[in-house]
Coordinates of N, CA and C in Angstrom, one line a residue:
M1 N 0.8 -1.2 0.0 CA 0.0 0.0 0.0 C 0.9 1.2 0.0
A2 N 0.6 2.1 -0.9 CA 1.4 3.4 -1.0 C 0.8 4.4 -0.1
L3 N 1.7 5.2 0.5 CA 1.3 6.3 1.3 C 1.3 7.6 0.5
S4 N 0.4 8.5 0.7 CA 0.4 9.7 0.0 C 0.5 10.9 1.0
L5 N 1.1 12.0 0.5 CA 1.2 13.1 1.3 C -0.1 13.8 1.6
P6 N -0.2 14.6 2.6 CA -1.5 15.2 3.0 C -2.1 16.1 1.9
G7 N -1.2 16.7 1.0 CA -1.7 17.6 0.0 C -2.1 16.9 -1.3
E8 N -1.8 15.6 -1.4 CA -2.1 14.9 -2.6 C -3.5 14.3 -2.6
R9 N -4.1 14.3 -3.8 CA -5.4 13.6 -3.9 C -5.3 12.6 -5.0
S10 N -5.9 11.5 -4.7 CA -5.9 10.4 -5.7 C -6.9 10.8 -6.9
L11 N -6.7 10.2 -8.0 CA -7.6 10.5 -9.1 C -9.0 10.1 -8.8
A12 N -9.2 9.0 -8.0 CA -10.5 8.6 -7.6 C -11.2 9.7 -6.8
A13 N -10.4 10.4 -5.9 CA -11.0 11.4 -5.1 C -11.4 12.7 -5.9
A14 N -10.7 12.9 -7.0 CA -11.0 14.1 -7.8 C -12.2 13.9 -8.7
T15 N -12.6 12.7 -9.0 CA -13.8 12.5 -9.9 C -15.0 12.5 -9.1
P16 N -16.1 13.1 -9.6 CA -17.4 13.2 -8.9 C -18.0 11.8 -8.8
T17 N -18.5 11.6 -7.6 CA -19.2 10.3 -7.4 C -20.6 10.3 -7.8
N18 N -21.2 11.4 -8.0 CA -22.6 11.5 -8.4 C -22.6 12.1 -9.9
P19 N -22.9 11.2 -10.8 CA -23.0 11.7 -12.2 C -24.0 12.7 -12.5
F20 N -25.1 12.7 -11.7 CA -26.2 13.7 -11.9 C -25.6 15.1 -11.5
A21 N -24.9 15.1 -10.4 CA -24.3 16.4 -9.9 C -23.3 16.9 -11.0
A22 N -22.5 16.0 -11.5 CA -21.6 16.4 -12.6 C -22.3 17.0 -13.8
L23 N -23.4 16.4 -14.2 CA -24.2 16.8 -15.3 C -24.7 18.2 -15.0
M24 N -25.2 18.4 -13.8 CA -25.8 19.7 -13.5 C -24.7 20.8 -13.5
R25 N -23.5 20.5 -13.0 CA -22.4 21.5 -13.0 C -22.1 21.8 -14.5
W26 N -22.1 20.8 -15.4 CA -21.8 21.0 -16.8 C -22.8 21.9 -17.4
I27 N -24.1 21.7 -17.1 CA -25.2 22.5 -17.6 C -25.1 23.9 -17.1
A28 N -24.8 24.1 -15.8 CA -24.6 25.4 -15.3 C -23.5 26.2 -16.0
K29 N -22.3 25.5 -16.3 CA -21.2 26.1 -17.0 C -21.6 26.5 -18.4
A30 N -22.4 25.6 -19.0 CA -22.8 25.9 -20.4 C -23.8 27.1 -20.5
R31 N -24.6 27.2 -19.5 CA -25.6 28.3 -19.4 C -24.8 29.6 -19.2
A32 N -23.8 29.6 -18.3 CA -23.0 30.8 -18.0 C -22.3 31.2 -19.3
A33 N -21.7 30.3 -20.0 CA -21.0 30.6 -21.2 C -21.9 31.2 -22.3
R34 N -23.1 30.6 -22.4 CA -24.0 31.2 -23.4 C -24.5 32.6 -23.0
T35 N -24.7 32.8 -21.7 CA -25.1 34.1 -21.2 C -24.0 35.2 -21.5
R36 N -22.8 34.7 -21.3 CA -21.6 35.6 -21.6 C -21.6 35.9 -23.1
R37 N -21.7 34.9 -24.0 CA -21.7 35.1 -25.4 C -22.8 36.1 -25.9
V38 N -24.0 35.9 -25.3 CA -25.1 36.7 -25.7 C -24.9 38.2 -25.2
A39 N -24.3 38.4 -24.0 CA -24.1 39.7 -23.5 C -23.0 40.4 -24.4
L40 N -21.9 39.7 -24.7 CA -20.9 40.3 -25.6 C -21.4 40.6 -27.0
Q41 N -22.3 39.7 -27.5 CA -22.9 40.0 -28.8 C -23.8 41.2 -28.7
A42 N -24.5 41.4 -27.6 CA -25.4 42.6 -27.5 C -24.5 43.8 -27.4
L43 N -23.4 43.8 -26.8 CA -22.5 44.9 -26.7 C -22.0 45.3 -28.1
L44 N -21.7 44.3 -28.9 CA -21.3 44.5 -30.3 C -22.3 45.2 -31.1
E45 N -23.6 45.0 -30.8 CA -24.7 45.6 -31.6 C -24.9 47.1 -31.2
L46 N -24.3 47.6 -30.1 CA -24.4 49.0 -29.7 C -23.6 49.9 -30.7
D47 N -24.1 51.1 -30.8 CA -23.4 52.0 -31.7 C -22.1 52.6 -31.0
H48 N -21.3 53.2 -31.8 CA -20.0 53.7 -31.2 C -20.2 54.7 -30.1
C49 N -21.2 55.5 -30.1 CA -21.4 56.5 -29.1 C -21.7 55.8 -27.7
R50 N -22.6 54.8 -27.8 CA -22.9 54.1 -26.6 C -21.7 53.4 -26.0
L51 N -21.0 52.8 -26.9 CA -19.8 52.1 -26.4 C -18.8 53.1 -25.8
D52 N -18.7 54.2 -26.4 CA -17.8 55.3 -25.8 C -18.3 55.7 -24.5
D53 N -19.6 55.8 -24.3 CA -20.2 56.2 -23.0 C -19.8 55.1 -21.9
L54 N -19.7 53.8 -22.3 CA -19.4 52.8 -21.4 C -17.9 52.7 -21.2
G55 N -17.1 53.4 -22.0 CA -15.7 53.4 -21.9 C -15.0 52.2 -22.6
I56 N -15.6 51.5 -23.5 CA -15.1 50.4 -24.2 C -15.2 50.6 -25.7
S57 N -14.5 49.8 -26.5 CA -14.5 49.9 -27.9 C -14.9 48.5 -28.5
R58 N -15.2 48.4 -29.7 CA -15.4 47.1 -30.4 C -14.2 46.2 -30.3
E59 N -13.0 46.8 -30.4 CA -11.8 46.0 -30.2 C -11.7 45.4 -28.8
D60 N -12.1 46.1 -27.8 CA -12.1 45.6 -26.4 C -13.0 44.4 -26.3
I61 N -14.2 44.5 -26.9 CA -15.2 43.5 -26.9 C -14.7 42.2 -27.6
N62 N -14.1 42.4 -28.8 CA -13.5 41.3 -29.5 C -12.4 40.6 -28.7
R63 N -11.6 41.4 -28.0 CA -10.6 40.9 -27.2 C -11.2 40.0 -26.1
A64 N -12.2 40.5 -25.5 CA -12.9 39.8 -24.4 C -13.5 38.5 -24.9
R65 N -14.0 38.5 -26.1 CA -14.6 37.3 -26.7 C -13.6 36.2 -26.9
A66 N -12.3 36.6 -27.1 CA -11.3 35.6 -27.3 C -10.7 35.0 -26.0
H67 N -11.1 35.6 -24.9 CA -10.6 35.1 -23.6 C -11.6 34.2 -22.9
P68 N -11.1 33.3 -22.0 CA -12.0 32.6 -21.2 C -12.9 33.5 -20.3
A69 N -13.9 33.0 -19.8 CA -14.9 33.8 -19.1 C -14.4 34.7 -18.0
A70 N -13.5 34.2 -17.1 CA -13.0 35.0 -16.0 C -12.1 36.1 -16.6
A71 N -11.3 35.8 -17.6 CA -10.4 36.8 -18.1 C -11.1 37.8 -19.0
A72 N -12.3 37.5 -19.5 CA -13.0 38.4 -20.3 C -13.5 39.6 -19.5
Q73 N -14.0 39.3 -18.3 CA -14.5 40.3 -17.4 C -13.3 41.3 -17.1
H74 N -12.2 40.7 -16.8 CA -11.0 41.6 -16.4 C -10.6 42.4 -17.6
T75 N -10.7 41.8 -18.8 CA -10.3 42.5 -20.0 C -11.2 43.8 -20.2
L76 N -12.5 43.6 -20.1 CA -13.4 44.8 -20.2 C -13.2 45.8 -19.1
N77 N -13.0 45.3 -17.9 CA -12.8 46.2 -16.8 C -11.5 47.0 -16.9
A78 N -10.5 46.4 -17.4 CA -9.2 47.0 -17.7 C -9.3 48.1 -18.8
A79 N -10.1 47.7 -19.8 CA -10.4 48.7 -20.9 C -11.1 49.9 -20.4
R80 N -12.1 49.7 -19.6 CA -12.9 50.8 -19.0 C -12.0 51.7 -18.2
A81 N -11.1 51.1 -17.4 CA -10.2 51.9 -16.5 C -9.2 52.7 -17.4
R82 N -8.8 52.0 -18.5 CA -7.8 52.7 -19.3 C -8.4 53.9 -20.1
N83 N -9.7 53.8 -20.4 CA -10.4 54.8 -21.2 C -11.2 55.8 -20.4
V84 N -11.0 55.8 -19.1 CA -11.7 56.8 -18.2 C -11.4 58.2 -18.6
K85 N -12.5 58.9 -18.7 CA -12.4 60.4 -19.0 C -12.5 61.1 -17.7
G86 N -11.4 61.7 -17.3 CA -11.4 62.4 -16.0 C -11.4 63.8 -16.1

C-alpha cells in the first residue's frame, strides 16, 4: 500500500461520485458561457457613441470574446479603466 502526502489527492477522489451532480455542473457552466456570449454580442450591436459612454470599444469586446470567461471580465474592466475620461 502506497502512502500519499496530505496535499495529494488520488484520481478517484478528484472525480465526482454523483454523475447527476456532474451533469448539473456542466449544464450550469454551459448556461453561463451562453449568457456571456449573448451579452458580448449585445455589446457589439451597440453604436460607437454608446460604447464610448461605457468606456469600451469594439476592439475591447472582441478581445474579451477571445478570452475565457474569467479573463473576459477583467479585459473589459481594464479597458474601461484605461479609457476613463477624467
